[in-house]
mmCIF file of C-alpha atoms and ligand atoms in Angstrom:
data_model
loop_
_atom_site.group_PDB
_atom_site.id
_atom_site.type_symbol
_atom_site.label_atom_id
_atom_site.label_comp_id
_atom_site.label_asym_id
_atom_site.label_seq_id
_atom_site.Cartn_x
_atom_site.Cartn_y
_atom_site.Cartn_z
ATOM 1 C CA MET A 7 124.844 112.886 95.171
ATOM 2 C CA SER A 8 122.014 112.319 97.599
ATOM 3 C CA SER A 9 118.780 114.223 97.134
ATOM 4 C CA ARG A 10 117.401 116.212 100.081
ATOM 5 C CA PHE A 11 114.651 113.668 100.636
ATOM 6 C CA LEU A 12 116.750 110.563 100.517
ATOM 7 C CA PRO A 13 116.818 109.328 104.086
ATOM 8 C CA LEU A 14 120.313 108.939 105.402
ATOM 9 C CA LEU A 15 120.835 105.359 106.440
ATOM 10 C CA LEU A 16 123.629 103.617 108.218
ATOM 11 C CA THR A 17 124.102 99.914 107.934
ATOM 12 C CA PHE A 18 125.864 97.631 110.315
ATOM 13 C CA LEU A 19 127.711 94.794 108.681
ATOM 14 C CA LEU A 20 128.793 91.872 110.757
ATOM 15 C CA LEU A 21 132.082 91.191 109.072
ATOM 16 C CA GLY A 22 134.450 88.270 108.878
ATOM 17 C CA THR A 23 133.374 85.953 111.682
ATOM 18 C CA ALA A 24 135.960 83.307 112.348
ATOM 19 C CA PRO A 25 135.676 79.695 111.252
ATOM 20 C CA ALA A 26 135.665 76.837 113.758
ATOM 21 C CA ARG A 27 138.731 76.807 115.976
ATOM 22 C CA GLU A 28 140.575 73.539 116.014
ATOM 23 C CA VAL A 29 142.123 73.729 119.497
ATOM 24 C CA THR A 30 138.925 74.212 121.454
ATOM 25 C CA ARG A 31 136.568 73.068 118.660
ATOM 26 C CA LEU A 32 134.368 76.150 118.973
ATOM 27 C CA THR A 33 131.750 76.457 116.248
ATOM 28 C CA LEU A 34 129.704 79.496 115.272
ATOM 29 C CA TYR A 35 125.914 79.042 115.607
ATOM 30 C CA GLU A 36 123.339 81.564 114.386
ATOM 31 C CA THR A 37 119.648 81.880 115.213
ATOM 32 C CA VAL A 38 117.035 84.489 114.274
ATOM 33 C CA GLU A 39 113.582 85.202 115.704
ATOM 34 C CA PRO A 40 111.093 88.064 115.301
ATOM 35 C CA HIS A 41 110.589 90.092 118.500
ATOM 36 C CA MET A 42 109.775 93.710 119.398
ATOM 37 C CA GLY A 43 108.716 94.482 115.832
ATOM 38 C CA THR A 44 112.093 93.490 114.392
ATOM 39 C CA LEU A 45 114.381 90.499 113.893
ATOM 40 C CA PHE A 46 116.679 89.525 116.730
ATOM 41 C CA LYS A 47 119.793 87.682 115.582
ATOM 42 C CA ILE A 48 122.030 85.708 117.945
ATOM 43 C CA LYS A 49 125.526 84.561 116.980
ATOM 44 C CA LEU A 50 127.487 82.515 119.483
ATOM 45 C CA TYR A 51 130.476 80.208 119.675
ATOM 46 C CA SER A 52 129.868 76.876 121.369
ATOM 47 C CA THR A 53 131.513 73.475 121.639
ATOM 48 C CA ASP A 54 128.268 71.711 120.712
ATOM 49 C CA LYS A 55 124.954 72.359 119.021
ATOM 50 C CA GLN A 56 122.830 71.321 121.998
ATOM 51 C CA SER A 57 124.369 73.936 124.308
ATOM 52 C CA ALA A 58 124.173 76.546 121.540
ATOM 53 C CA MET A 59 120.469 75.940 120.931
ATOM 54 C CA ALA A 60 119.667 75.817 124.665
ATOM 55 C CA ALA A 61 121.383 79.202 125.175
ATOM 56 C CA SER A 62 119.610 80.746 122.166
ATOM 57 C CA ARG A 63 116.232 79.457 123.348
ATOM 58 C CA ALA A 64 116.780 80.873 126.836
ATOM 59 C CA ALA A 65 117.889 84.223 125.377
ATOM 60 C CA PHE A 66 114.814 84.447 123.126
ATOM 61 C CA ALA A 67 112.569 83.538 126.080
ATOM 62 C CA ARG A 68 114.080 86.448 128.041
ATOM 63 C CA ILE A 69 113.478 88.799 125.080
ATOM 64 C CA THR A 70 109.836 87.622 124.917
ATOM 65 C CA GLN A 71 109.464 88.362 128.633
ATOM 66 C CA LEU A 72 110.938 91.827 128.142
ATOM 67 C CA ASP A 73 108.595 92.549 125.206
ATOM 68 C CA ASP A 74 105.652 91.606 127.447
ATOM 69 C CA ARG A 75 106.934 94.079 130.033
ATOM 70 C CA LEU A 76 108.204 96.987 127.936
ATOM 71 C CA SER A 77 106.089 97.122 124.765
ATOM 72 C CA ASP A 78 103.855 100.107 124.107
ATOM 73 C CA TYR A 79 102.219 98.254 121.188
ATOM 74 C CA LYS A 80 100.813 95.396 123.310
ATOM 75 C CA PRO A 81 97.705 96.737 125.108
ATOM 76 C CA ASP A 82 98.290 94.450 128.118
ATOM 77 C CA SER A 83 102.046 94.913 128.446
ATOM 78 C CA GLU A 84 103.216 95.734 131.956
ATOM 79 C CA LEU A 85 104.178 99.181 130.642
ATOM 80 C CA ASN A 86 100.663 99.966 129.395
ATOM 81 C CA LEU A 87 98.848 98.493 132.402
ATOM 82 C CA ALA A 88 101.145 100.316 134.841
ATOM 83 C CA THR A 89 100.857 103.580 132.901
ATOM 84 C CA ARG A 90 97.060 103.494 133.068
ATOM 85 C CA ALA A 91 96.976 102.711 136.805
ATOM 86 C CA ALA A 92 99.829 105.054 137.785
ATOM 87 C CA THR A 93 97.810 108.180 137.060
ATOM 88 C CA SER A 94 95.720 107.583 140.199
ATOM 89 C CA HIS A 95 98.189 105.914 142.605
ATOM 90 C CA PRO A 96 101.813 104.690 142.784
ATOM 91 C CA VAL A 97 102.040 101.325 141.018
ATOM 92 C CA HIS A 98 104.544 98.595 141.808
ATOM 93 C CA ILE A 99 106.617 97.729 138.722
ATOM 94 C CA SER A 100 109.096 94.992 137.794
ATOM 95 C CA ASN A 101 112.839 95.497 138.168
ATOM 96 C CA ASP A 102 113.150 95.500 134.377
ATOM 97 C CA LEU A 103 110.664 98.327 133.949
ATOM 98 C CA MET A 104 112.225 100.264 136.844
ATOM 99 C CA THR A 105 115.740 99.871 135.348
ATOM 100 C CA VAL A 106 114.669 101.127 131.933
ATOM 101 C CA LEU A 107 112.563 104.011 133.297
ATOM 102 C CA LYS A 108 115.338 105.066 135.712
ATOM 103 C CA ALA A 109 117.920 105.114 132.908
ATOM 104 C CA SER A 110 115.463 107.079 130.743
ATOM 105 C CA GLN A 111 114.793 109.613 133.478
ATOM 106 C CA LYS A 112 118.509 110.108 134.064
ATOM 107 C CA LEU A 113 119.121 110.688 130.353
ATOM 108 C CA SER A 114 116.202 113.142 130.185
ATOM 109 C CA GLY A 115 117.901 115.170 132.920
ATOM 110 C CA ALA A 116 121.307 115.021 131.175
ATOM 111 C CA THR A 117 119.858 116.092 127.793
ATOM 112 C CA ASP A 118 117.487 118.734 129.087
ATOM 113 C CA GLY A 119 114.523 116.635 127.949
ATOM 114 C CA ALA A 120 115.716 115.856 124.391
ATOM 115 C CA PHE A 121 115.333 112.203 125.354
ATOM 116 C CA ASP A 122 111.936 111.625 126.925
ATOM 117 C CA VAL A 123 110.021 108.350 127.175
ATOM 118 C CA THR A 124 106.853 110.191 128.264
ATOM 119 C CA ILE A 125 106.383 111.357 124.648
ATOM 120 C CA GLY A 126 104.047 108.402 123.938
ATOM 121 C CA SER A 127 101.055 110.644 123.139
ATOM 122 C CA LEU A 128 103.160 112.401 120.481
ATOM 123 C CA THR A 129 104.595 109.200 118.991
ATOM 124 C CA LYS A 130 101.045 107.816 118.703
ATOM 125 C CA LEU A 131 99.939 110.970 116.865
ATOM 126 C CA TRP A 132 102.898 110.769 114.463
ATOM 127 C CA ARG A 133 102.405 107.032 113.882
ATOM 128 C CA ASN A 134 98.820 107.757 112.814
ATOM 129 C CA ALA A 135 100.092 110.611 110.641
ATOM 130 C CA ARG A 136 102.511 108.249 108.867
ATOM 131 C CA THR A 137 99.636 105.857 108.205
ATOM 132 C CA SER A 138 97.278 108.557 106.875
ATOM 133 C CA GLY A 139 99.973 110.631 105.148
ATOM 134 C CA GLN A 140 98.491 113.746 106.788
ATOM 135 C CA LEU A 141 100.495 116.111 108.952
ATOM 136 C CA PRO A 142 99.024 116.352 112.493
ATOM 137 C CA GLY A 143 97.331 119.702 113.205
ATOM 138 C CA SER A 144 98.894 122.131 115.679
ATOM 139 C CA ALA A 145 95.948 121.752 118.119
ATOM 140 C CA ALA A 146 96.462 117.996 118.243
ATOM 141 C CA ILE A 147 100.231 118.420 118.668
ATOM 142 C CA ASN A 148 99.760 120.921 121.497
ATOM 143 C CA ALA A 149 97.193 118.690 123.235
ATOM 144 C CA ALA A 150 99.579 115.707 123.019
ATOM 145 C CA ARG A 151 102.532 117.830 124.202
ATOM 146 C CA GLY A 152 100.522 118.742 127.291
ATOM 147 C CA ARG A 153 100.434 115.038 128.236
ATOM 148 C CA CYS A 154 104.224 114.657 127.878
ATOM 149 C CA GLY A 155 107.149 115.671 130.043
ATOM 150 C CA TYR A 156 109.610 113.595 132.040
ATOM 151 C CA ARG A 157 109.048 115.704 135.147
ATOM 152 C CA LYS A 158 105.506 114.313 135.259
ATOM 153 C CA MET A 159 106.910 110.807 135.846
ATOM 154 C CA HIS A 160 107.985 109.803 139.378
ATOM 155 C CA LEU A 161 109.960 106.695 140.239
ATOM 156 C CA ASP A 162 110.496 105.523 143.795
ATOM 157 C CA GLU A 163 113.201 102.875 143.838
ATOM 158 C CA SER A 164 112.813 102.111 147.559
ATOM 159 C CA SER A 165 109.152 101.135 147.121
ATOM 160 C CA GLY A 166 109.629 100.028 143.479
ATOM 161 C CA THR A 167 106.771 102.217 142.238
ATOM 162 C CA LEU A 168 105.824 104.454 139.323
ATOM 163 C CA LYS A 169 103.471 107.453 139.608
ATOM 164 C CA LEU A 170 102.331 109.746 136.782
ATOM 165 C CA ASP A 171 100.959 113.266 137.247
ATOM 166 C CA MET A 172 98.312 113.272 134.522
ATOM 167 C CA GLU A 173 95.562 111.102 133.075
ATOM 168 C CA ASN A 174 96.039 109.702 129.577
ATOM 169 C CA MET A 175 99.797 109.842 129.623
ATOM 170 C CA GLN A 176 101.542 107.311 127.398
ATOM 171 C CA LEU A 177 105.047 105.933 127.839
ATOM 172 C CA ASP A 178 107.099 104.760 124.856
ATOM 173 C CA LEU A 179 110.317 102.792 125.357
ATOM 174 C CA GLY A 180 110.993 102.371 121.619
ATOM 175 C CA ALA A 181 114.290 104.263 121.916
ATOM 176 C CA ILE A 182 115.810 102.155 124.694
ATOM 177 C CA ALA A 183 114.066 98.754 125.068
ATOM 178 C CA LYS A 184 115.868 96.916 122.256
ATOM 179 C CA GLY A 185 119.296 97.870 123.624
ATOM 180 C CA TYR A 186 118.275 96.661 127.086
ATOM 181 C CA ALA A 187 116.849 93.442 125.623
ATOM 182 C CA ALA A 188 120.131 92.803 123.782
ATOM 183 C CA ASP A 189 122.061 93.247 127.077
ATOM 184 C CA GLN A 190 119.717 90.904 128.928
ATOM 185 C CA ALA A 191 119.781 88.244 126.204
ATOM 186 C CA LEU A 192 123.576 88.358 126.268
ATOM 187 C CA ALA A 193 123.573 87.991 130.071
ATOM 188 C CA VAL A 194 121.429 84.843 129.788
ATOM 189 C CA ILE A 195 123.805 83.409 127.171
ATOM 190 C CA SER A 196 126.800 84.100 129.450
ATOM 191 C CA GLN A 197 125.031 82.513 132.425
ATOM 192 C CA MET A 198 124.681 79.382 130.311
ATOM 193 C CA GLY A 199 128.454 79.186 129.974
ATOM 194 C CA ILE A 200 128.916 80.713 126.521
ATOM 195 C CA GLN A 201 131.643 83.360 126.506
ATOM 196 C CA SER A 202 131.575 84.732 122.991
ATOM 197 C CA ALA A 203 128.254 85.940 121.575
ATOM 198 C CA LEU A 204 126.479 88.807 119.952
ATOM 199 C CA VAL A 205 122.821 89.814 119.971
ATOM 200 C CA ALA A 206 121.623 92.108 117.172
ATOM 201 C CA ALA A 207 118.191 93.766 117.018
ATOM 202 C CA SER A 208 118.319 95.714 113.735
ATOM 203 C CA GLY A 209 120.289 98.854 114.725
ATOM 204 C CA ASP A 210 121.112 97.742 118.270
ATOM 205 C CA LEU A 211 123.930 95.255 118.850
ATOM 206 C CA ALA A 212 125.576 93.953 122.034
ATOM 207 C CA PHE A 213 128.666 91.755 122.323
ATOM 208 C CA SER A 214 130.334 89.607 124.985
ATOM 209 C CA GLU A 215 133.881 88.256 124.546
ATOM 210 C CA SER A 216 135.664 88.356 121.161
ATOM 211 C CA PRO A 217 135.226 85.485 118.716
ATOM 212 C CA PRO A 218 138.038 82.904 118.941
ATOM 213 C CA ASP A 219 141.388 84.246 117.697
ATOM 214 C CA GLN A 220 139.854 87.620 116.796
ATOM 215 C CA PRO A 221 140.523 91.035 118.352
ATOM 216 C CA GLY A 222 136.755 91.613 118.638
ATOM 217 C CA TRP A 223 133.492 91.324 116.739
ATOM 218 C CA LYS A 224 134.171 93.116 113.434
ATOM 219 C CA ILE A 225 131.512 95.727 112.720
ATOM 220 C CA GLY A 226 131.309 97.830 109.583
ATOM 221 C CA ILE A 227 129.410 101.118 109.743
ATOM 222 C CA ASP A 228 128.491 102.356 106.318
ATOM 223 C CA SER A 229 126.383 105.096 104.825
ATOM 224 C CA LEU A 230 124.150 103.542 102.175
ATOM 225 C CA ASP A 231 125.199 106.171 99.660
ATOM 226 C CA GLY A 232 127.927 104.454 97.633
ATOM 227 C CA ALA A 233 129.523 107.801 96.791
ATOM 228 C CA ASP A 234 130.317 108.441 100.434
ATOM 229 C CA LYS A 235 132.780 105.652 101.165
ATOM 230 C CA PRO A 236 135.031 107.992 103.190
ATOM 231 C CA PHE A 237 132.387 107.625 105.873
ATOM 232 C CA THR A 238 132.824 103.887 106.221
ATOM 233 C CA ARG A 239 134.147 102.869 109.640
ATOM 234 C CA VAL A 240 135.189 99.465 110.939
ATOM 235 C CA LEU A 241 135.411 98.626 114.633
ATOM 236 C CA PHE A 242 136.380 95.565 116.629
ATOM 237 C CA LEU A 243 134.176 95.346 119.702
ATOM 238 C CA SER A 244 133.931 93.043 122.712
ATOM 239 C CA ASN A 245 132.082 93.514 125.991
ATOM 240 C CA ALA A 246 130.445 96.509 124.337
ATOM 241 C CA ALA A 247 127.346 97.630 122.470
ATOM 242 C CA VAL A 248 126.713 99.715 119.356
ATOM 243 C CA SER A 249 123.493 101.390 118.198
ATOM 244 C CA THR A 250 122.398 103.506 115.313
ATOM 245 C CA SER A 251 119.516 106.012 115.176
ATOM 246 C CA GLY A 252 118.134 108.836 113.184
ATOM 247 C CA GLY A 253 118.541 107.913 109.544
ATOM 248 C CA THR A 254 115.357 106.043 108.877
ATOM 249 C CA GLU A 255 112.916 104.615 106.434
ATOM 250 C CA GLN A 256 110.123 105.498 108.854
ATOM 251 C CA PHE A 257 109.170 109.033 108.024
ATOM 252 C CA LEU A 258 106.258 111.176 106.960
ATOM 253 C CA GLN A 259 106.705 113.271 103.867
ATOM 254 C CA ALA A 260 104.189 116.120 103.769
ATOM 255 C CA GLY A 261 104.094 119.733 102.623
ATOM 256 C CA GLY A 262 107.574 119.496 101.102
ATOM 257 C CA HIS A 263 109.115 118.347 104.398
ATOM 258 C CA ARG A 264 110.241 115.014 105.743
ATOM 259 C CA PHE A 265 109.547 114.234 109.385
ATOM 260 C CA SER A 266 111.390 111.432 111.163
ATOM 261 C CA HIS A 267 109.830 108.999 113.664
ATOM 262 C CA ILE A 268 112.122 110.614 116.249
ATOM 263 C CA ILE A 269 110.401 113.544 117.922
ATOM 264 C CA ASN A 270 111.773 116.738 119.351
ATOM 265 C CA PRO A 271 109.886 116.875 122.670
ATOM 266 C CA GLU A 272 110.296 120.652 122.803
ATOM 267 C CA THR A 273 108.331 121.273 119.590
ATOM 268 C CA GLY A 274 106.312 118.053 119.356
ATOM 269 C CA MET A 275 107.482 117.703 115.741
ATOM 270 C CA GLY A 276 109.271 114.818 114.002
ATOM 271 C CA LEU A 277 112.910 115.694 113.310
ATOM 272 C CA GLU A 278 113.552 117.258 109.930
ATOM 273 C CA SER A 279 117.347 117.056 110.124
ATOM 274 C CA ASP A 280 118.958 114.352 108.003
ATOM 275 C CA ILE A 281 121.168 112.862 110.680
ATOM 276 C CA ALA A 282 122.369 109.343 111.409
ATOM 277 C CA VAL A 283 124.034 108.650 114.743
ATOM 278 C CA THR A 284 126.090 105.637 115.801
ATOM 279 C CA THR A 285 127.011 105.248 119.444
ATOM 280 C CA VAL A 286 129.284 102.795 121.234
ATOM 281 C CA SER A 287 129.092 102.061 124.946
ATOM 282 C CA ARG A 288 129.604 99.238 127.418
ATOM 283 C CA TYR A 289 125.893 98.389 127.462
ATOM 284 C CA GLY A 290 123.102 98.381 124.895
ATOM 285 C CA ILE A 291 120.697 100.257 127.165
ATOM 286 C CA THR A 292 123.105 103.229 127.102
ATOM 287 C CA ALA A 293 124.098 103.025 123.430
ATOM 288 C CA ASP A 294 120.475 102.702 122.219
ATOM 289 C CA ALA A 295 119.120 105.591 124.294
ATOM 290 C CA ALA A 296 122.114 107.833 123.589
ATOM 291 C CA ALA A 297 121.835 107.351 119.807
ATOM 292 C CA THR A 298 118.251 108.612 119.892
ATOM 293 C CA ALA A 299 119.135 111.448 122.265
ATOM 294 C CA VAL A 300 122.017 112.656 120.053
ATOM 295 C CA SER A 301 119.716 112.553 117.010
ATOM 296 C CA VAL A 302 117.426 115.038 118.776
ATOM 297 C CA LEU A 303 120.269 117.193 120.132
ATOM 298 C CA GLY A 304 121.893 117.477 116.676
ATOM 299 C CA CYS A 305 125.583 117.425 115.821
ATOM 300 C CA ASP A 306 127.098 120.156 118.003
ATOM 301 C CA LYS A 307 125.078 119.711 121.197
ATOM 302 C CA GLY A 308 125.050 115.952 120.661
ATOM 303 C CA LEU A 309 128.848 115.712 120.482
ATOM 304 C CA ALA A 310 129.221 117.952 123.535
ATOM 305 C CA PHE A 311 126.857 115.635 125.411
ATOM 306 C CA VAL A 312 128.777 112.508 124.318
ATOM 307 C CA GLU A 313 132.157 113.978 125.352
ATOM 308 C CA GLY A 314 130.728 114.520 128.834
ATOM 309 C CA GLN A 315 129.616 110.887 129.245
ATOM 310 C CA PRO A 316 132.400 108.538 130.357
ATOM 311 C CA GLY A 317 132.614 105.457 128.152
ATOM 312 C CA LEU A 318 130.320 106.793 125.419
ATOM 313 C CA ALA A 319 131.514 107.280 121.820
ATOM 314 C CA ALA A 320 129.638 108.594 118.779
ATOM 315 C CA PHE A 321 129.951 108.897 115.016
ATOM 316 C CA ILE A 322 127.491 111.338 113.435
ATOM 317 C CA LEU A 323 126.658 111.720 109.766
ATOM 318 C CA GLU A 324 124.618 114.686 108.696
ATOM 319 C CA GLN A 325 123.379 115.595 105.243
ATOM 320 C CA LYS A 326 123.387 119.372 104.858
ATOM 321 C CA ASP A 327 122.840 121.422 101.716
ATOM 322 C CA GLY A 328 123.309 118.364 99.518
ATOM 323 C CA HIS A 329 126.529 117.054 101.016
ATOM 324 C CA LEU A 330 127.400 114.640 103.757
ATOM 325 C CA GLU A 331 129.425 115.615 106.845
ATOM 326 C CA GLY A 332 130.902 113.150 109.322
ATOM 327 C CA ARG A 333 131.874 113.968 112.922
ATOM 328 C CA GLU A 334 133.368 111.683 115.547
ATOM 329 C CA SER A 335 133.750 111.985 119.294
ATOM 330 C CA ALA A 336 137.287 111.670 120.699
ATOM 331 C CA ARG A 337 136.621 108.137 121.944
ATOM 332 C CA PHE A 338 135.148 107.027 118.640
ATOM 333 C CA LYS A 339 138.292 108.246 116.833
ATOM 334 C CA THR A 340 140.382 106.115 119.183
ATOM 335 C CA LEU A 341 138.210 103.042 118.555
ATOM 336 C CA ALA A 342 138.448 103.487 114.781
ATOM 337 C CA GLN A 343 142.183 104.303 114.932
ATOM 338 C CA ASP A 344 142.889 101.145 116.885
ATOM 339 C CA TYR A 345 141.557 99.315 113.883
ATOM 340 C CA SER A 346 143.696 101.314 111.408
ATOM 341 C CA ALA A 347 146.751 100.608 113.544
ATOM 342 C CA LYS A 348 145.947 96.909 113.423
ATOM 343 C CA ILE A 349 145.667 97.007 109.624
ATOM 344 C CA GLN A 350 149.021 98.809 109.330
ATOM 345 C CA HIS A 351 150.643 96.179 111.463
ATOM 346 C CA GLY A 352 149.048 93.426 109.425
ATOM 347 C CA ASN A 353 147.057 92.220 112.399
ATOM 348 C CA ASN A 354 143.424 92.485 111.287
HETATM 349 P P1 AMP B 416 115.522 104.588 118.019
HETATM 350 O O1 AMP B 416 115.255 103.807 116.771
HETATM 351 O O2 AMP B 416 116.235 103.828 119.082
HETATM 352 O O3 AMP B 416 116.152 105.913 117.756
HETATM 353 O O4 AMP B 416 114.095 104.909 118.677
HETATM 354 C C1 AMP B 416 113.091 105.596 117.976
HETATM 355 C C2 AMP B 416 111.799 105.448 118.721
HETATM 356 O O5 AMP B 416 111.902 106.073 119.998
HETATM 357 C C3 AMP B 416 110.626 106.103 118.046
HETATM 358 O O6 AMP B 416 110.011 105.215 117.128
HETATM 359 C C4 AMP B 416 109.727 106.424 119.236
HETATM 360 O O7 AMP B 416 109.017 105.263 119.606
HETATM 361 C C5 AMP B 416 110.719 106.755 120.330
HETATM 362 N N1 AMP B 416 111.082 108.193 120.396
HETATM 363 C C6 AMP B 416 110.894 109.147 119.449
HETATM 364 N N2 AMP B 416 111.389 110.341 119.855
HETATM 365 C C7 AMP B 416 111.887 110.140 121.099
HETATM 366 C C8 AMP B 416 112.529 111.003 122.064
HETATM 367 N N3 AMP B 416 112.741 112.292 121.806
HETATM 368 N N4 AMP B 416 112.893 110.446 123.252
HETATM 369 C C9 AMP B 416 112.670 109.137 123.523
HETATM 370 N N5 AMP B 416 112.069 108.297 122.664
HETATM 371 C C10 AMP B 416 111.696 108.762 121.463
HETATM 372 MG MG1 MG B 417 117.603 104.326 120.518
#
């Protein structure tokens, strides 16, 4: 049985990748590099090592470029420079930054502000709180909340500009940038002629075509609590992305409560619910952002949101009163059932 303060964690297992295929002589190559505060792993099938390494290098170069644009940790990232300047006048931003901010703004509208990349002042406060072990005071939380709010951010796609309403606003793309980076890395790999690849950035994975002779990339979703095996799910995915959010090792424990690194923009507080959300979508930018959004919305509202989004699927685990509950969206059930059907027909 899990204790109340044991963070609920989901793991992704990359299962059963195929051996080299004789007919086309495709071989699996794997590379790993640290980027965006985590490890990015690339797996791809190629006819030769030279092409595999060239594609991986190009993909990692694209991820580096995106980190330089989207990071809120790097003081001179495009995001931070643009944020500082955009409080006085509209600032021209790159297509990458516009794409991510536009998607964020759209999701803020669809979730009534549960997802909000303008919460940077709050995330900074809670990061400091995790370092010091001290809960932020209500005055500091209220002051930071005053500098947040997606309606204070204005994007003009025709002129390619960003404008912010207030001084000292801070944008934080931590909930969406890794999914976008995985998509973009995969696009680079495809452009270099490699059909079957995956890019994994801890909880955010994106896939192109299936591995040779496989129905998809085999992904296991597992709660770390060994007693809760009924909550294991296995999916075969291609031309898709999967993300997990919520359950975390990054939390502040103070005053008998545990506060997640995910913030409820309405209250300014770290989430206290013990929830772990897995989403599946066509693109990583959508899966990554939606997983964070559903964590904030909680099980009921989160599932209602997912059912209203074409192409989005979710699996939610919540620990309540000492026991674990699992809920799946209709589309997620279909994805998981496809796999069961394949097992029954001996085709896994
Ligand atoms: P993820 O791991 O994708 O769920 O993203 C978590 C990160 O997103 C946090 O570490 C913050 O940087 C940021 N974040 C926290 N709360 C929110 C929120 N309500 N909306 C958007 N981003 C958030
Ligand atoms: Mg996310």
